[in-house]
Structure formats: C-alpha cells, structure tokens
XYZ file of C-alpha atoms in Angstrom:
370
model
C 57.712 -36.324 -95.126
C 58.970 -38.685 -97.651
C 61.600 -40.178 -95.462
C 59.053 -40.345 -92.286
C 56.811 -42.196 -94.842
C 59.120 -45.295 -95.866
C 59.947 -45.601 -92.096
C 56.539 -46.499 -91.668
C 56.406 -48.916 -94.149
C 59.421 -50.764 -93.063
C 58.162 -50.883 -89.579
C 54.661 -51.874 -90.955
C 56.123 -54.838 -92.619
C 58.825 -55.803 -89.541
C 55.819 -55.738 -86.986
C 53.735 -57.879 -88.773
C 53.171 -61.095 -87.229
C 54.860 -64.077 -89.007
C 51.941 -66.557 -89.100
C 49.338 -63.902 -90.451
C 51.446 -63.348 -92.924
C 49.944 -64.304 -96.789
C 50.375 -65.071 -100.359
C 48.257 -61.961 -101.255
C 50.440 -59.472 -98.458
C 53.866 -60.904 -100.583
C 52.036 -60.033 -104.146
C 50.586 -56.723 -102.839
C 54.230 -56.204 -101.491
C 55.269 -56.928 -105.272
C 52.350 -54.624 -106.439
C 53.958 -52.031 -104.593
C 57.467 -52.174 -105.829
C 56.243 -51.964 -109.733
C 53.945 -48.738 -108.715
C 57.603 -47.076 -107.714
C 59.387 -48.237 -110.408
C 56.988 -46.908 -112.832
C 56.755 -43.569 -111.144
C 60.997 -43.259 -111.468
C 60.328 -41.671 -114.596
C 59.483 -38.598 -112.543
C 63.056 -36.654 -112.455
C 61.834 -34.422 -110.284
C 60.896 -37.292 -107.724
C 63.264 -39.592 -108.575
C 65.569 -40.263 -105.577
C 62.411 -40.196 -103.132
C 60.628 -42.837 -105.546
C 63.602 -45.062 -105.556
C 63.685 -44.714 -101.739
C 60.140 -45.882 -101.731
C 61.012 -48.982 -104.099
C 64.046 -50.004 -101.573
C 61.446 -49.858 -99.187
C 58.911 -51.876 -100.534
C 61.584 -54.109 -101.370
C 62.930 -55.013 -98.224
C 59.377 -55.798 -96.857
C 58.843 -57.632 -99.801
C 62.100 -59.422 -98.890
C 61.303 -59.721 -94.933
C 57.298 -61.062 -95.671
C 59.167 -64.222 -97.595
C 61.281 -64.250 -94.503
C 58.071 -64.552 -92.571
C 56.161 -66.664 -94.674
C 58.758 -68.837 -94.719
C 59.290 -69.816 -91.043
C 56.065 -69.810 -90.940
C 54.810 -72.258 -93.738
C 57.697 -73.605 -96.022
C 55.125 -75.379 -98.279
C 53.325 -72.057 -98.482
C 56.750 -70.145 -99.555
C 57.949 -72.290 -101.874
C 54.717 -72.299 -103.893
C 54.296 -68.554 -103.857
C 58.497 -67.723 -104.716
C 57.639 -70.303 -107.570
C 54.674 -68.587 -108.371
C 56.118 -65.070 -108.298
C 59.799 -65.836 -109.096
C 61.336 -64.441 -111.992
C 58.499 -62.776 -113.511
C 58.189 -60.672 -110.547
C 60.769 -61.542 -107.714
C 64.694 -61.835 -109.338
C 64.899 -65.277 -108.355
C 68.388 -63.919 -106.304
C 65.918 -61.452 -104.078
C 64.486 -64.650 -102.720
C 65.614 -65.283 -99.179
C 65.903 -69.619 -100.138
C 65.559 -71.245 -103.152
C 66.658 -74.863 -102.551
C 63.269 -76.222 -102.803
C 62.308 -73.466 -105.148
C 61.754 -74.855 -108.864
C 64.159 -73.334 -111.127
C 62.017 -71.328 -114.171
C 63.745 -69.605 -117.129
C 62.959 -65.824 -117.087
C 62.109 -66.332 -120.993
C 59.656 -68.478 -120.071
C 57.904 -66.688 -116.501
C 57.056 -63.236 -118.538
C 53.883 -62.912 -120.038
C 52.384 -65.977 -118.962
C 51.912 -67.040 -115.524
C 53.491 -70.453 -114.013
C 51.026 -72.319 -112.292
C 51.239 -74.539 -109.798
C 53.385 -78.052 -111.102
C 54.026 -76.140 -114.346
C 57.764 -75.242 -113.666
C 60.300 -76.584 -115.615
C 62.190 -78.593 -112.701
C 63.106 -78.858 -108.816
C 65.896 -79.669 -107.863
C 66.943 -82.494 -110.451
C 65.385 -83.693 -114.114
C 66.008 -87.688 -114.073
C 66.545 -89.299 -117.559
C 67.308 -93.364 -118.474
C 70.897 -94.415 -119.362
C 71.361 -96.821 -122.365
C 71.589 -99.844 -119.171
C 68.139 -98.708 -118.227
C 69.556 -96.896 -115.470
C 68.656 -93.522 -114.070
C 70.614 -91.067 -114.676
C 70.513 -87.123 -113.774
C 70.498 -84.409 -116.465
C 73.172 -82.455 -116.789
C 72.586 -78.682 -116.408
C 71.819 -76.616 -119.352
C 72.040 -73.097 -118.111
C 75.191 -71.010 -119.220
C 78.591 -71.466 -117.719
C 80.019 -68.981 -115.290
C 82.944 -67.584 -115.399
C 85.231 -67.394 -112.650
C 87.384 -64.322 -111.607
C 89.822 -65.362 -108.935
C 91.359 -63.211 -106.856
C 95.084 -63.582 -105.559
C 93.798 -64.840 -102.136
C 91.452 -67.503 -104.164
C 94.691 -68.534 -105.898
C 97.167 -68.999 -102.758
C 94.740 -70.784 -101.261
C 94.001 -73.107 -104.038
C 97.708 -73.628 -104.425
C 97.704 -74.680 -100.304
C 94.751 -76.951 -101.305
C 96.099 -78.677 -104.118
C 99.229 -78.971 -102.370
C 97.551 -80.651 -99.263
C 95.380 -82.944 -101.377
C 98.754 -84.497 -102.849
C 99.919 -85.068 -99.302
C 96.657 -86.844 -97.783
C 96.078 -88.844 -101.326
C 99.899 -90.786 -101.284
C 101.250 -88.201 -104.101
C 98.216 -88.003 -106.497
C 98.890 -84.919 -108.464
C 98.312 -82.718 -111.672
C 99.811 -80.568 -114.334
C 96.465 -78.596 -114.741
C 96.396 -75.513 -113.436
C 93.880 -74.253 -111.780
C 90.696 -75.870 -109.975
C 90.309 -78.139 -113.212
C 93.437 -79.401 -111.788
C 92.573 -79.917 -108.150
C 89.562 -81.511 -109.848
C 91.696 -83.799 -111.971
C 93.433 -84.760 -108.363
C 90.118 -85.573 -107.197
C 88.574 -87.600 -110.056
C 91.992 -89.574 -110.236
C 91.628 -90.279 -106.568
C 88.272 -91.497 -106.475
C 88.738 -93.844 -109.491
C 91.805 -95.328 -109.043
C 92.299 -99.545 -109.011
C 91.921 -100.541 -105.768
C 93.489 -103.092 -103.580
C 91.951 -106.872 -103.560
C 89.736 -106.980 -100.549
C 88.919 -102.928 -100.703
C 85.287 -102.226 -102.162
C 84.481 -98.575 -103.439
C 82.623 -98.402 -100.325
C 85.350 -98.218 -97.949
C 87.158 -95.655 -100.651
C 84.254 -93.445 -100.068
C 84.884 -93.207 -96.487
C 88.950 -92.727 -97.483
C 88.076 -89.912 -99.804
C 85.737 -88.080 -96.527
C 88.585 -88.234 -94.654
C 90.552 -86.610 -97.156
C 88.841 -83.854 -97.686
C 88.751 -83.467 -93.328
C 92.086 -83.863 -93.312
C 92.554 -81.426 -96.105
C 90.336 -78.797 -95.201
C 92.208 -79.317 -90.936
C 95.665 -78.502 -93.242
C 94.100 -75.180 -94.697
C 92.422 -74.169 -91.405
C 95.710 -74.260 -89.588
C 95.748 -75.797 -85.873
C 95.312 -72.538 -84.857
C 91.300 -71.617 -85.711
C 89.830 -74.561 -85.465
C 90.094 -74.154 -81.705
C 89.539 -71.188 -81.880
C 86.125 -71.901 -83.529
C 85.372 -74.222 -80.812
C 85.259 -72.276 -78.323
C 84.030 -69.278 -79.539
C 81.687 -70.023 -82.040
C 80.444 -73.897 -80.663
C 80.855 -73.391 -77.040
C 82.971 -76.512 -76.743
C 84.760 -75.879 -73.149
C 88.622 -76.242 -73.597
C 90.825 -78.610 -71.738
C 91.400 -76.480 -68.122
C 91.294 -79.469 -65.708
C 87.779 -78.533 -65.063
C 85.130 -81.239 -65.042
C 83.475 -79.492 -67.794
C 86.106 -80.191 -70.316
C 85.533 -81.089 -73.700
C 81.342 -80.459 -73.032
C 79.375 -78.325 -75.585
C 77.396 -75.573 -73.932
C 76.815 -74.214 -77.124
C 76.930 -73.548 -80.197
C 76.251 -69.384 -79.667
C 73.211 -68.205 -81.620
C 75.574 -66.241 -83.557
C 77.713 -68.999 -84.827
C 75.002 -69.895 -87.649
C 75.233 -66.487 -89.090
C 78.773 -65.211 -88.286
C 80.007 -68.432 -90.286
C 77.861 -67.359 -92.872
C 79.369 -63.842 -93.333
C 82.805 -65.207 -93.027
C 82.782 -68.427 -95.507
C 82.291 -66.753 -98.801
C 85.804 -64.743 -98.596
C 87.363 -67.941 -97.554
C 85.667 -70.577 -99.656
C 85.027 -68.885 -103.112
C 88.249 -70.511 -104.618
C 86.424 -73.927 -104.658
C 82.864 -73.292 -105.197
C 82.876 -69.821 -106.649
C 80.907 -66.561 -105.400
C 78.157 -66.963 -102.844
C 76.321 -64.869 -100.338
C 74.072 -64.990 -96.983
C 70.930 -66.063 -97.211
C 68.039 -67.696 -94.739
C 68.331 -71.553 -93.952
C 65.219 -73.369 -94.852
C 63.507 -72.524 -91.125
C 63.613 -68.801 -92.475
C 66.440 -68.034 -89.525
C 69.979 -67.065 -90.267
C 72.759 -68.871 -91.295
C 72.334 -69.787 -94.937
C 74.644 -69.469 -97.782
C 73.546 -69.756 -101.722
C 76.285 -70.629 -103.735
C 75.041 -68.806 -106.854
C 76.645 -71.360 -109.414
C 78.986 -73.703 -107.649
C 82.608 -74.260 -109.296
C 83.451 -77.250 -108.102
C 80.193 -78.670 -109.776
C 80.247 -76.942 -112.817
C 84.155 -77.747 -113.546
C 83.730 -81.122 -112.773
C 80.159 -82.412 -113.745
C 80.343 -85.367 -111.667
C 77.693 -86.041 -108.662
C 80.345 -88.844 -106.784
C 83.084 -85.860 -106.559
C 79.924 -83.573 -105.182
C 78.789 -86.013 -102.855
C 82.259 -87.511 -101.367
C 84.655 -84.538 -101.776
C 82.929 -81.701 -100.992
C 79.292 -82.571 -99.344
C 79.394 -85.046 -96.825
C 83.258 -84.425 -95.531
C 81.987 -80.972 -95.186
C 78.758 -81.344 -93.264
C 81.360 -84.222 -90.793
C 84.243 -81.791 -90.711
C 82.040 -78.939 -89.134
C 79.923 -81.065 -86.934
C 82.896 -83.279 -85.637
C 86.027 -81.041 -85.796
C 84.376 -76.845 -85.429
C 81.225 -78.221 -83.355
C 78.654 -77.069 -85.661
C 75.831 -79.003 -87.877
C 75.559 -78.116 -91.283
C 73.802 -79.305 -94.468
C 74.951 -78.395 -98.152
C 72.313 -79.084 -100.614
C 73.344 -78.743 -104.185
C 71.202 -78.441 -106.766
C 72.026 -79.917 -110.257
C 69.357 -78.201 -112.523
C 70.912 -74.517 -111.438
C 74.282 -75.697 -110.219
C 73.635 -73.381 -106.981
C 73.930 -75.152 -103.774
C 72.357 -74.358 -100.600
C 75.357 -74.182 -97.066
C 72.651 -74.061 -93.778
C 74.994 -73.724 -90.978
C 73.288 -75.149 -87.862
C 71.001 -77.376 -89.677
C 71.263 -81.072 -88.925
C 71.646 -83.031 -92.499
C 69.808 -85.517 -93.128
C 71.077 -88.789 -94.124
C 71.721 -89.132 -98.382
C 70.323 -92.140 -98.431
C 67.277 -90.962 -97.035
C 67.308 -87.400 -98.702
C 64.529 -87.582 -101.246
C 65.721 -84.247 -102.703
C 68.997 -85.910 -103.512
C 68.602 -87.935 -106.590
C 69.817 -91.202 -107.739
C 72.364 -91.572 -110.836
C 75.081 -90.222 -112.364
C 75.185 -87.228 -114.245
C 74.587 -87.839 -117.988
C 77.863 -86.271 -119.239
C 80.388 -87.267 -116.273
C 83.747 -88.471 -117.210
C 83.721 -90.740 -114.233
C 81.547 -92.756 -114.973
C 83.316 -93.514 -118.302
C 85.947 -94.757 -116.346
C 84.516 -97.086 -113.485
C 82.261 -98.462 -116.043
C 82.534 -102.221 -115.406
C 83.817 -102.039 -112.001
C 82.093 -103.675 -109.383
C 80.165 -101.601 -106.574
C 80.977 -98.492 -108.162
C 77.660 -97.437 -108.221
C 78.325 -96.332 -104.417
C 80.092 -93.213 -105.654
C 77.152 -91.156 -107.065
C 74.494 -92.970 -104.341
C-alpha cells in the first residue's frame, strides 16, 4: 500500500503541468518532506517513511525543474527564498543566478527578497579607485585526485609547455600547471604586441591544448555522433551540421566530470538555465580556487572552452563561474553570450590576485580580467 502510495505521488508531481506550477506547490512540496523526516523516528515505519521523504523529494526536485523552464525570475526568487534553510542549496536543479546565503545565517530567520548576502559577485574599490571583485571567503576544498586525474594532468602540463614555446614549472601539481599559466599570460611582450592580441594567443592555447588531450581520434568522433557534423564522403553534404542530437547536451554532461575533474575539481549534472538537460555545477572549481585570478578564468579556461566546443566538437556551450561560491555553471548547448556584454560577469580583478601584482604598470593590461 505504501509503495502504491509514493507511486502516486511521483506521478502526481511528473504530470503536473509546467506553467501551473507555483511558489506555494514547491513550499508545500518542502512541507511535505519535513512531515517524513519527523515521522523517521518511528522504527517500526522507518524504511516506508524514508521512502515517502525520497518521494517527496524528487517532486520537490522536478517542481523547481518545472518552475524553472517555466519562469526563471520566478525560480530564482523562490530557491533564494527556500535555499538552505529548507532546500540544501546542492538539491537545487541551477544555482548560477541563485544568491549564495550562509546556512548560519538562513535558519531561524527568513531571507527576504534582496536580503541575501550576494549574487554572483560582491564588487569593492581598489586603492586606484578601481573596481575590484572580492575574493571568496568560504572554506577551501580539498582536492582528492585520483590516478586518472593525475596522468592526465601530467599530459596537460606537458602539452601546455609545448603550445607556450617551453614555459614550464617545478610545482607539482595543478598549482604548477597554474604557475605555467600565470607565467604565460604575464610575460614581456614583443614591441608592437598589446595584451590584447596575447589574449587571443592564450585561447588558442588552451584549444590547442585541450585538441592534444582529446587525441585526433574523438574529436571526430564527437562530430559526428554527438553534433551531427556529416564527415568528408564525397557527398554534397559534407562538412554540414544536421545536428547537434538532442542527446549531445546531456550525454556530454554525464561524461565530462570523469574526464575534467583534474582541472576544475568534482562536479555533477545538473539543469541548464532553460530547466532542460545538459548542465554541469562545478561544486567549487580548482582551477579558480588554486589560482585566484579572474584573467586565468576568463582566457584559459572560459572562453577557449566555450570556442573549442562550438568550433572544433560542434556544440555551444557557456561556463559561468561564480566568484562569491567558486562553483561554476558548464550549459552544454547554450549559446554564450558575449563577456563584454554579460552583466553577470563583473568588472575587476580579484582583490588578492598575484597577477595583478605583476602587470601593475603595464599598459592595456586591464584586458586580461575584462
């Protein structure tokens, strides 16, 4: 009976139409889920009440899914309204809009709206009078790499040397990949070269890097079955894009985080901002957090990543990091939209960043961190 019950709750809360879907259905939702954790007390009920909670959590889960193809200003304001007091700000389906609130600071009171702490950046003024961008304050992560994370950070480092001229490291680790990067993006350049032009040298890199790790095997392989780019066959069809299949989005999302976590750390699926498939939260990225500098963010892993998947796998994608959490949002089959004109992107440096210590002075260096 039990079991025939919580069937008909999930189904209740999959049939429901997305665009009748409310605030007050997602807090009843959350109602719900406290009622059957405070009946798990019950021993003698206990595996049946937690079957009820997973229940009520996964409708919970799918009404934000709703809500938020629906209405995106709707969701945000209710996972900020809800989130962490009563929704674990990792049960929410997206959070890159979603103002980051301390859990100390959510329970017992509530957060209303334009009360949380920050969105996705907290600007401060620089000694020049310039903006900069706080640094974040929340505790570091530490990083467990597994032996596939370090061969392929070894065949990343070792690639970065060959497409920089010979730029290299004794640090081990990603600090030292990092080291490779900072040293790259800062270095003296020749008369007649503006930091400009070394931003577009550093993009293609990273491409060039990230072609070397792929192998010339898959990314072929990826256009063809996973963009629907028609191979060379003599056809008059060649080289045309019939696709990319609606799995691509969401296959790449499953696959990426055994492949990627070396440089940004763990990560999981998640919903792209539309509420469909093909979203990746990177809980607290590595390359950010080792580095803590916005130009390495922006010109070694953002933008060559979002060009190396739309021009060399066939598939848009926009990575939005976020630098009060440090998590950063991968929507595979998203078209980015242009930094410059990415209000959600702020302006600055990062307060404590080492690279900007060193370009000080240098002209047109302010190109690096946008």
């Amino acid at each position: 009976k039990e079991l025939a019950e919580c069937t008909s709750l999930v189904y209740n809360y999959l049939s429901k139409p997305d665009k009748s879907v409310s605030v007050e259905d997602v807090v009843l939702a959350c109602d719900a889920v406290d009622a059957a954790i405070n009946n798990n007390g019950d021993d003698s009920k206990l595996v049946l009440n937690q079957l009820r909670q997973k229940s009520h959590e996964f409708g919970r889960y799918q009404l934000l899914v709703k809500l938020l193809k629906s209405d995106y200003d709707a969701y945000v304001k209710t996972a900020e309204f809800l989130s962490p007091s009563r929704i674990p700000r990792g049960e929410l389906p997206n959070v890159q809009d979603v103002a980051y609130v301390p859990l100390s600071a959510a329970v017992g009171s509530e957060v209303e709206d334009g009360t949380a702490e920050t969105k996705n950046v907290a600007t401060v003024t620089g000694e020049d009078g310039q903006p900069l961008v706080a640094d974040c304050t929340l505790e570091e992560l530490t990083y467990n790499d597994s032996p596939l994370d370090k061969l392929l950070l070894s065949i990343f480092r070792n690639l970065v040397t060959t497409h920089t001229g010979g730029v290299k490291s004794d640090i081990p680790g990603i600090k030292g990949l990092l080291a490779q990067g900072r040293q790259y993006m800062t270095m003296e350049l020749p008369e007649g070269v503006t930091y400009e032009d070394h931003t577009k040298a550093q993009h293609t890199m990273v491409k060039n890097t990230l072609g070397g790790l792929m192998t010339p095997v898959l990314p072929p392989f990826y256009r063809i079955f996973m963009s629907g780019i028609v191979p060379k066959l003599g056809t008059d069809y060649d080289g045309k894009q019939i696709g990319p299949w609606f799995y691509a989005p969401w296959l790449t999302s499953i696959v990426t985080p055994t492949f990627f976590g070396f440089l940004v750390g763990p990560s999981k699926p998640n919903r792209r901002s539309d509420g469909q498939r093909g979203g990746l939260i990177v809980e607290k990225c590595k390359f950010l957090q080792e580095s803590g500098c916005k130009g390495l963010c922006l010109h070694q892993c953002k933008l060559p990543a979002q060009e190396f998947f739309k021009e060399e796998l066939g598939l848009s994608l926009t990575v939005k990091p976020n630098f009060v959490t440090q998590e950063c949002q991968w929507s595979f089959g998203e078209e980015p939209v242009d930094v410059a004109q990415d209000e959600s992107f702020p302006k600055g440096c990062l307060v404590g960043c080492d690279s900007r210590k060193i370009m000080a002075g240098r002209k047109s260096s302010d190109v690096l961190c946008m």
